[in-house]
PDB file of C-alpha atoms in Angstrom:
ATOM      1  CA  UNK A  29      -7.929 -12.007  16.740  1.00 54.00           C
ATOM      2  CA  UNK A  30      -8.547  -9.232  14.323  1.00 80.00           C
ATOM      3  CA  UNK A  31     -10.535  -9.773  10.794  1.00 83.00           C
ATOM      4  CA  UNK A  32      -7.229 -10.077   8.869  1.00 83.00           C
ATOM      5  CA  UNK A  33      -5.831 -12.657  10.826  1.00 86.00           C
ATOM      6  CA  UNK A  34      -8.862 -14.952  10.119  1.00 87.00           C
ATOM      7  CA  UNK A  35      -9.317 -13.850   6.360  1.00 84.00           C
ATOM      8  CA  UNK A  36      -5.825 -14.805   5.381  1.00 92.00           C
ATOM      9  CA  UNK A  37      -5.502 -17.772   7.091  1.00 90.00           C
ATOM     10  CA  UNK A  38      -7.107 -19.700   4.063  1.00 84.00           C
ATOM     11  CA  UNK A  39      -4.412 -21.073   1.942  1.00 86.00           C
ATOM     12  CA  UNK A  40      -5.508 -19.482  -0.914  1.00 92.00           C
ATOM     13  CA  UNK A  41      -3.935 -15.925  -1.501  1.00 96.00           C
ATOM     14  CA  UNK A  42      -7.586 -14.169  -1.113  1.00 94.00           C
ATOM     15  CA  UNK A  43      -6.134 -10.801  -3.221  1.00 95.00           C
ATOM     16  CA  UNK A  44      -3.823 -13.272  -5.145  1.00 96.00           C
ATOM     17  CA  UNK A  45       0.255 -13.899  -5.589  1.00 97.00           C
ATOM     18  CA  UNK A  46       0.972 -11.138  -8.078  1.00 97.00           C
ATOM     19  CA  UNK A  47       1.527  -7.773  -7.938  1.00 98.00           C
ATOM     20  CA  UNK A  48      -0.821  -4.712  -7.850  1.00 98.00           C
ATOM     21  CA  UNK A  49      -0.431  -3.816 -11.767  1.00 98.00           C
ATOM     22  CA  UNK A  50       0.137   0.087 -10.833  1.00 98.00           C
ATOM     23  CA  UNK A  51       2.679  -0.693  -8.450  1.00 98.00           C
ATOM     24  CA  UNK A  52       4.431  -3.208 -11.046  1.00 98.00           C
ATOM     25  CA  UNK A  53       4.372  -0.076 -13.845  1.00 97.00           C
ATOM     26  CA  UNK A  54       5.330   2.629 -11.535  1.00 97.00           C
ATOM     27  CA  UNK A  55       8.764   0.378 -10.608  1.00 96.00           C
ATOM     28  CA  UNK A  56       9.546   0.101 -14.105  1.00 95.00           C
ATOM     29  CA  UNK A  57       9.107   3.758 -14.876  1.00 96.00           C
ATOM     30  CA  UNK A  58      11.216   5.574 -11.735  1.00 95.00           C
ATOM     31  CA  UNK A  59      13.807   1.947 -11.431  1.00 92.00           C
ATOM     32  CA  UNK A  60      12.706   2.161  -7.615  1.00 94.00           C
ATOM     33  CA  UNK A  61      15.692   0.676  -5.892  1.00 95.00           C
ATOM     34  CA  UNK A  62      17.336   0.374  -2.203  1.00 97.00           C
ATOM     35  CA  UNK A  63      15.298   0.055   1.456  1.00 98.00           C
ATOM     36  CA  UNK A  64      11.182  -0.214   0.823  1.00 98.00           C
ATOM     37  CA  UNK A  65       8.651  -0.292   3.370  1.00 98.00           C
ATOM     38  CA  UNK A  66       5.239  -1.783   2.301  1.00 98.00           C
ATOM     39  CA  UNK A  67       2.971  -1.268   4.720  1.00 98.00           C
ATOM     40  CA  UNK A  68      -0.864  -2.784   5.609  1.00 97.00           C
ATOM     41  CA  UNK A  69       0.703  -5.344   2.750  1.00 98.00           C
ATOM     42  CA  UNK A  70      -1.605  -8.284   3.428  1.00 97.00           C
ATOM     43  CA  UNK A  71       0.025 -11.635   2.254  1.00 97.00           C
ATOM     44  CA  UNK A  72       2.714  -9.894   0.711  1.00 98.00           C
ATOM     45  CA  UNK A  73       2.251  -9.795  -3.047  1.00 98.00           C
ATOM     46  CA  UNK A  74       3.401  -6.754  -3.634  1.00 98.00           C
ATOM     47  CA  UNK A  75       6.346  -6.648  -0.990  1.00 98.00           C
ATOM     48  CA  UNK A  76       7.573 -10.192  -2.591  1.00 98.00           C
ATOM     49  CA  UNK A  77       7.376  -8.671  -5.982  1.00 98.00           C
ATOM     50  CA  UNK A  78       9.470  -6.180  -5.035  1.00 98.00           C
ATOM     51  CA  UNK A  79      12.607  -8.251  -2.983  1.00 98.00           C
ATOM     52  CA  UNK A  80      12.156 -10.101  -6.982  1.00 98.00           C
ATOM     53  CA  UNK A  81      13.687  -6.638  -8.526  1.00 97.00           C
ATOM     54  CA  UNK A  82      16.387  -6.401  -5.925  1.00 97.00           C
ATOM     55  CA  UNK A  83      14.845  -4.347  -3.256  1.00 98.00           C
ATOM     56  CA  UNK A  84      15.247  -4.404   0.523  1.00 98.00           C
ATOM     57  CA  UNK A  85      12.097  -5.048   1.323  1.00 98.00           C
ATOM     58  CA  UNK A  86      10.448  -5.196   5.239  1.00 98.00           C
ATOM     59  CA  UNK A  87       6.712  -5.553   5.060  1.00 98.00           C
ATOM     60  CA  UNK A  88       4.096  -4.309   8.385  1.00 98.00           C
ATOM     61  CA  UNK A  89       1.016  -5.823   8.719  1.00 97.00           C
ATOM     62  CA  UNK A  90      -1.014  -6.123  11.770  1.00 94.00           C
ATOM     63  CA  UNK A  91      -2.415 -10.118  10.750  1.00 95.00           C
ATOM     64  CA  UNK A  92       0.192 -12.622  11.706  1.00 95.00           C
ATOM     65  CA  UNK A  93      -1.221 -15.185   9.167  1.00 96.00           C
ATOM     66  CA  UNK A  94      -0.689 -12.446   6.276  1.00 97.00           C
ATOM     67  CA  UNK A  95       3.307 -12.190   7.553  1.00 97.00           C
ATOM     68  CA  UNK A  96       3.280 -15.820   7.759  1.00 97.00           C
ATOM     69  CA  UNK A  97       1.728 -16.308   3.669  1.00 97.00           C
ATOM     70  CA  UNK A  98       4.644 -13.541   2.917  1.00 98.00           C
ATOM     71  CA  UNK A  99       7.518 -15.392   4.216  1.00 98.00           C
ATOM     72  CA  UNK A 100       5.929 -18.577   2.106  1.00 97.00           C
ATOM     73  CA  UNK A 101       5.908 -16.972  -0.527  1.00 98.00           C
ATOM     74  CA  UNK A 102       9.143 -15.303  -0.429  1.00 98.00           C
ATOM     75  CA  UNK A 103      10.654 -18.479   0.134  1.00 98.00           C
ATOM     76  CA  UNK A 104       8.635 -19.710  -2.642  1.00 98.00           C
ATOM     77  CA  UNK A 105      10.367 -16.999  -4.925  1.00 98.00           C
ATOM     78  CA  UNK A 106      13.864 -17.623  -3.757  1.00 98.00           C
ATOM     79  CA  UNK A 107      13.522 -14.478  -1.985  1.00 98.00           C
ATOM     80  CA  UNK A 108      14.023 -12.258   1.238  1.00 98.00           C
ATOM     81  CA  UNK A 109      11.238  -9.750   3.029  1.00 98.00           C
ATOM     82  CA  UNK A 110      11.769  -9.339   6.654  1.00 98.00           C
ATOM     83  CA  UNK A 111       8.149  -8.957   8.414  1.00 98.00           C
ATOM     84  CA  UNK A 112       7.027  -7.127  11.343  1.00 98.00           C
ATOM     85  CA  UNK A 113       3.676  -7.307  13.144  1.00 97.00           C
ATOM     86  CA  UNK A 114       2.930  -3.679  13.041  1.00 97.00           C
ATOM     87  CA  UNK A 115      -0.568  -1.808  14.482  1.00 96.00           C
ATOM     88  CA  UNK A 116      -0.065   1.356  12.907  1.00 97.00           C
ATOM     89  CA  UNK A 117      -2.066   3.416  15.556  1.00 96.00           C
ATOM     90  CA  UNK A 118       0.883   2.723  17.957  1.00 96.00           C
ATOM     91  CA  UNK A 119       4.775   3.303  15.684  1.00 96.00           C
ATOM     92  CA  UNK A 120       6.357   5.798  16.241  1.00 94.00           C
ATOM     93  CA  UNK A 121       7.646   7.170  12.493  1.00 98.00           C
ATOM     94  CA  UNK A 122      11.470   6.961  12.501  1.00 97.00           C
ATOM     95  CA  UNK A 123      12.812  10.021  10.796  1.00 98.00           C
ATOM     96  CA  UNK A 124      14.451   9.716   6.846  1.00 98.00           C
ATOM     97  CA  UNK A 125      14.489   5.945   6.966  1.00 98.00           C
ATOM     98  CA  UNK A 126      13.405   4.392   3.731  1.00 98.00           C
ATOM     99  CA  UNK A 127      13.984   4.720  -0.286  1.00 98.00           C
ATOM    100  CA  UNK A 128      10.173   4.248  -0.578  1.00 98.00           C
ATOM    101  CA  UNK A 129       7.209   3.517   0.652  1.00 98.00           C
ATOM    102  CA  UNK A 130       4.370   1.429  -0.818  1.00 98.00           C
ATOM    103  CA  UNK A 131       0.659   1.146  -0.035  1.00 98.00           C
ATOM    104  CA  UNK A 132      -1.634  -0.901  -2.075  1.00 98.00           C
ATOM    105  CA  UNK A 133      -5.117  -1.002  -0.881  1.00 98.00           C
ATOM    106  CA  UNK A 134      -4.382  -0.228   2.726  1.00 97.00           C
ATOM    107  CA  UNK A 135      -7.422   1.221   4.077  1.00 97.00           C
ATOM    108  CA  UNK A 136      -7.493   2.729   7.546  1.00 96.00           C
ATOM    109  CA  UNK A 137     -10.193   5.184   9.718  1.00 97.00           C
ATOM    110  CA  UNK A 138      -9.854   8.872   9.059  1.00 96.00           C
ATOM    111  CA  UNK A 139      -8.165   9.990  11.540  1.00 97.00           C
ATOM    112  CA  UNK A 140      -5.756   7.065  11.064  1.00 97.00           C
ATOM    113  CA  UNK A 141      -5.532   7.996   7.558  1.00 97.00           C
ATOM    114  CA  UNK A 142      -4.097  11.188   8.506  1.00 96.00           C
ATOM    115  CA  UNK A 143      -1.791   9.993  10.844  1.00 97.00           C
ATOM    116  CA  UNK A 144      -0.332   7.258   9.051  1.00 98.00           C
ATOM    117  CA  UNK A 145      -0.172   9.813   5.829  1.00 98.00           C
ATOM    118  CA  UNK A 146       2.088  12.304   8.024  1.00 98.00           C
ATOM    119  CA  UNK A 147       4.142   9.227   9.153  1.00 98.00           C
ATOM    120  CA  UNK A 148       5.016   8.482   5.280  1.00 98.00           C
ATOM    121  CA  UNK A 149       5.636  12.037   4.669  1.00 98.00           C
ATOM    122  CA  UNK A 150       8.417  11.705   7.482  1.00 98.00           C
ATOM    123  CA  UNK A 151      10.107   8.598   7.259  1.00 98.00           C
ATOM    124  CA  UNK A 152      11.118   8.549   3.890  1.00 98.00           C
ATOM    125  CA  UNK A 153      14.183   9.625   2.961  1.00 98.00           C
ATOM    126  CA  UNK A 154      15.105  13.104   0.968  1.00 98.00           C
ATOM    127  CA  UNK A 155      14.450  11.979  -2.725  1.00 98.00           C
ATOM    128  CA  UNK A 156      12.827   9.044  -1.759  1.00 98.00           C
ATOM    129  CA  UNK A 157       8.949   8.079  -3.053  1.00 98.00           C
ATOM    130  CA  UNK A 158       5.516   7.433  -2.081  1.00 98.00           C
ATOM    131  CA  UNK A 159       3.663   4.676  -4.467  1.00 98.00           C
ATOM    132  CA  UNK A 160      -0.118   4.315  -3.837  1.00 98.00           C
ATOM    133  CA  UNK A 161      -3.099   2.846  -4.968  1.00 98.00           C
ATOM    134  CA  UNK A 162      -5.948   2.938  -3.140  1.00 98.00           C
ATOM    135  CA  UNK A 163      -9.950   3.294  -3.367  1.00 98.00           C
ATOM    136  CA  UNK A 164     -11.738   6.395  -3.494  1.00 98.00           C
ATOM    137  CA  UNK A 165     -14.773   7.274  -1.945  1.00 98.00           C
ATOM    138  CA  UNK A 166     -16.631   7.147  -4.432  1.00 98.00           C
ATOM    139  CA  UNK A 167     -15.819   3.192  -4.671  1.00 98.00           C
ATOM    140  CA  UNK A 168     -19.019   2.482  -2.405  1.00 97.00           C
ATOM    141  CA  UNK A 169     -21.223   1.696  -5.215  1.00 97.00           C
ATOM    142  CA  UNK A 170     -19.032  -0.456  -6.944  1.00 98.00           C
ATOM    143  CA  UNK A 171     -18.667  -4.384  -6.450  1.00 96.00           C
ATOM    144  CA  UNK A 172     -14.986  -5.377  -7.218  1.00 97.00           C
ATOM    145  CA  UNK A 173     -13.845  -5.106  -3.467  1.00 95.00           C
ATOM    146  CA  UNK A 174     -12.739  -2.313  -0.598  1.00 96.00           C
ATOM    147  CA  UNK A 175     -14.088  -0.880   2.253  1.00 96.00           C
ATOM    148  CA  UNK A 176     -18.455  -0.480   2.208  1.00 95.00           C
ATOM    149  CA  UNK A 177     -17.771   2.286   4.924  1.00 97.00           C
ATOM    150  CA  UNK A 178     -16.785   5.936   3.674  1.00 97.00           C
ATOM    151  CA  UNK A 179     -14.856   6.408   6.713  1.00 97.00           C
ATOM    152  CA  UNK A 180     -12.067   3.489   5.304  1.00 98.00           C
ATOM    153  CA  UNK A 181     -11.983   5.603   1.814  1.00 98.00           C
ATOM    154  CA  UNK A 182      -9.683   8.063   0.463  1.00 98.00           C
ATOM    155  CA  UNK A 183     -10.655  11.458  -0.552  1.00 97.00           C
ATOM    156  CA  UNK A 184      -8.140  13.013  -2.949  1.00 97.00           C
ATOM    157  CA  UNK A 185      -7.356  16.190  -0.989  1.00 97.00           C
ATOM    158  CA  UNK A 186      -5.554  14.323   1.367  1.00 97.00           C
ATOM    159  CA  UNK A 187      -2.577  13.197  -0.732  1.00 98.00           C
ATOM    160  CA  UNK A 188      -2.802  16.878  -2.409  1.00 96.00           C
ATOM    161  CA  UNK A 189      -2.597  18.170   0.787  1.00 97.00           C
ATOM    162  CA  UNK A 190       0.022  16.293   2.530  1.00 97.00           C
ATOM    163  CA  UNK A 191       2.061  15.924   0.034  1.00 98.00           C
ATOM    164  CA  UNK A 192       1.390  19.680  -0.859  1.00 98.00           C
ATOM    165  CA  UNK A 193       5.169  20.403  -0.819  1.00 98.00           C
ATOM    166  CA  UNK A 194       6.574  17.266  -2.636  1.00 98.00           C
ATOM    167  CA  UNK A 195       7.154  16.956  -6.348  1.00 98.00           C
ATOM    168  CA  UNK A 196       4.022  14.507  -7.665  1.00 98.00           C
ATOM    169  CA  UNK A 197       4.880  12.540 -10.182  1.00 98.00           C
ATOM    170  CA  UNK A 198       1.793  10.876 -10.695  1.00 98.00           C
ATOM    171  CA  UNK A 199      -1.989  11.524  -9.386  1.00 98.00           C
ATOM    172  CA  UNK A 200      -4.907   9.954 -10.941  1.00 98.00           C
ATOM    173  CA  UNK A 201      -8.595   9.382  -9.638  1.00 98.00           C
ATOM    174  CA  UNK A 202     -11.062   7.496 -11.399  1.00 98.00           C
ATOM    175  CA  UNK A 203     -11.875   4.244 -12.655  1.00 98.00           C
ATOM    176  CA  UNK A 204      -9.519   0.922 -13.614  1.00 98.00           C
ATOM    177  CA  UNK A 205     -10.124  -3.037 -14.023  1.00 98.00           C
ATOM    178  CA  UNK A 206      -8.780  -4.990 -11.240  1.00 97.00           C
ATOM    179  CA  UNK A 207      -8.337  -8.652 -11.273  1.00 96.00           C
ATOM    180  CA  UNK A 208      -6.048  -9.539  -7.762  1.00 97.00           C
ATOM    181  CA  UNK A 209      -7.380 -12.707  -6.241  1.00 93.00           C
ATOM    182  CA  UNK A 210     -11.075 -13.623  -5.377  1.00 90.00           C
ATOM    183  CA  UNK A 211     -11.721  -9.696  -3.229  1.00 91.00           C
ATOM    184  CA  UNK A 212     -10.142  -7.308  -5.850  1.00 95.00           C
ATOM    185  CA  UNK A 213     -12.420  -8.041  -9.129  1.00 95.00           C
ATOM    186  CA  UNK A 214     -13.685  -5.804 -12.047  1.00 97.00           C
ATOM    187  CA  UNK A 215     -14.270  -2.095 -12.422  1.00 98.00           C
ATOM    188  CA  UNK A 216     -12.830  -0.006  -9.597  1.00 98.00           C
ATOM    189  CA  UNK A 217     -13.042   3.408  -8.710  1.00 98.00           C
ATOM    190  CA  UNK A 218      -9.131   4.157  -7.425  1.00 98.00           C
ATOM    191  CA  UNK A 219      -6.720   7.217  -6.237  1.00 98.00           C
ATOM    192  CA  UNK A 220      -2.986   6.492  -7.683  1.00 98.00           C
ATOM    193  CA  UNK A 221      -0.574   8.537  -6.175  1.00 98.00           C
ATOM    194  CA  UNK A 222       3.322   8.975  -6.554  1.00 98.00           C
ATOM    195  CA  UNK A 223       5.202  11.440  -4.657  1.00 98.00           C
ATOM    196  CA  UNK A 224       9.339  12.249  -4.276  1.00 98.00           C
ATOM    197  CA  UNK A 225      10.585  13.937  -0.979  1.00 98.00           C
ATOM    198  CA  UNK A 226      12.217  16.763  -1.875  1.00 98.00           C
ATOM    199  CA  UNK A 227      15.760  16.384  -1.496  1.00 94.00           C
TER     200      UNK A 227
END
C-alpha cells in the first residue's frame, strides 16, 4: 500500500473539499469547458469542482482511498467524475484526447516529471490547455506543505521548455498564501502555469 493510500484514508479531506484558488480563477478567466483530465488529483477537490461548472471530468490517482473520497464527494455535490486508478510511470498517453488538463500539486521524481510533462503535451487536444500549480524548488525552506526532497520539485525551465512551442497564457514563480486543508498552509513558494496547444 503506497503513502497516499494510507494518508487519505482519514475521513477528513487532509488538503480540504475546495478548490485550489488558482485553478478556480484560471476557469473563470479562459470558461474552460468540455473533457478534463485531472491527474495525481488526491481526494478530488479540484476534479469535483470542476464536474460543478459542467465539465467532463475523469480524475487518475494512484491511492484507491483518494478515488474513493472523490466519488463521496461528487455524490455529495450532486455530481459526476469517473475515476481511474492510474500509476503514471506505466500509461501510455493517448494522442489529442482531452479539452484540458489539470495538475494541482502533483509532485513526481524527475525523470517522471519529464515524462509525465511530454504525456500532457500530447494528449491534449489542438487548442486545448494545461492548468498548473505546483511547488518550486525553492519551496524546501518553507513550512506550508510539499515535497522536503528537491528531486519531487519543479524547476521552471521545464514548463518553458516543454511547452516551448505552445502559446502561455500564464507563468508565474514565486510566492502565494495557501490555506487547502491541514498539509497546504501559509506562505508558499509556487510555479503557475497555463498553456494552449496550438491548434
Amino acid at each position: 500500500m503506497n503513502q497516499w493510500n494510507i494518508r487519505f484514508q482519514d475521513d477528513d479531506y487532509v488538503y480540504g473539499k475546495e478548490p485550489n484558488v488558482f485553478l478556480a480563477d484560471i476557469r473563470k478567466k479562459l470558461q474552460l469547458s468540455g473533457d478534463t483530465l485531472a491527474i495525481a488529483e488526491g481526494e478530488g477537490r479540484n476534479a469535483v469542482f470542476l464536474a460543478e461548472q459542467g465539465m467532463k471530468v475523469t480524475a487518475w490517482d494512484y491511492a484507491e482511498s483518494g478515488l474513493a473520497k472523490t466519488k463521496k464527494l461528487a455524490d455529495s455535490r450532486a455530481v459526476t467524475v469517473s475515476t481511474e486508478l492510474v500509476d503514471l510511470n506505466d500509461i501510455n498517453w493517448e494522442k489529442d484526447k482531452w479539452d484540458q488538463l489539470v495538475c494541482i500539486f502533483g509532485h513526481f521524481t524527475t525523470d517522471l516529471r519529464k515524462k509525465t510533462l511530454q504525456g500532457v503535451k500530447e494528449t491534449i487536444k489542438p487548442g486545448g490547455y494545461y492548468v498548473s500549480e505546483v511547488y518550486s524548488i525553492y519551496q524546501l525552506p518553507y513550512v506550508s506543505g510539499g515535497p522536503k526532497d528537491l528531486d519531487f520539485l519543479y524547476n521552471p525551465e521545464e514548463f518553458l521548455q516543454v511547452f516551448s512551442d505552445w502559446r502561455i497564457i500564464h507563468f508565474f514563480m514565486g510566492e502565494v498564501t495557501r490555506h487547502e486543508g491541514k498539509l497546504h498552509n501559509g506562505l508558499s513558494h509556487v510555479i503557475q502555469f497555463v498553456g494552449q496547444k496550438p491548434k
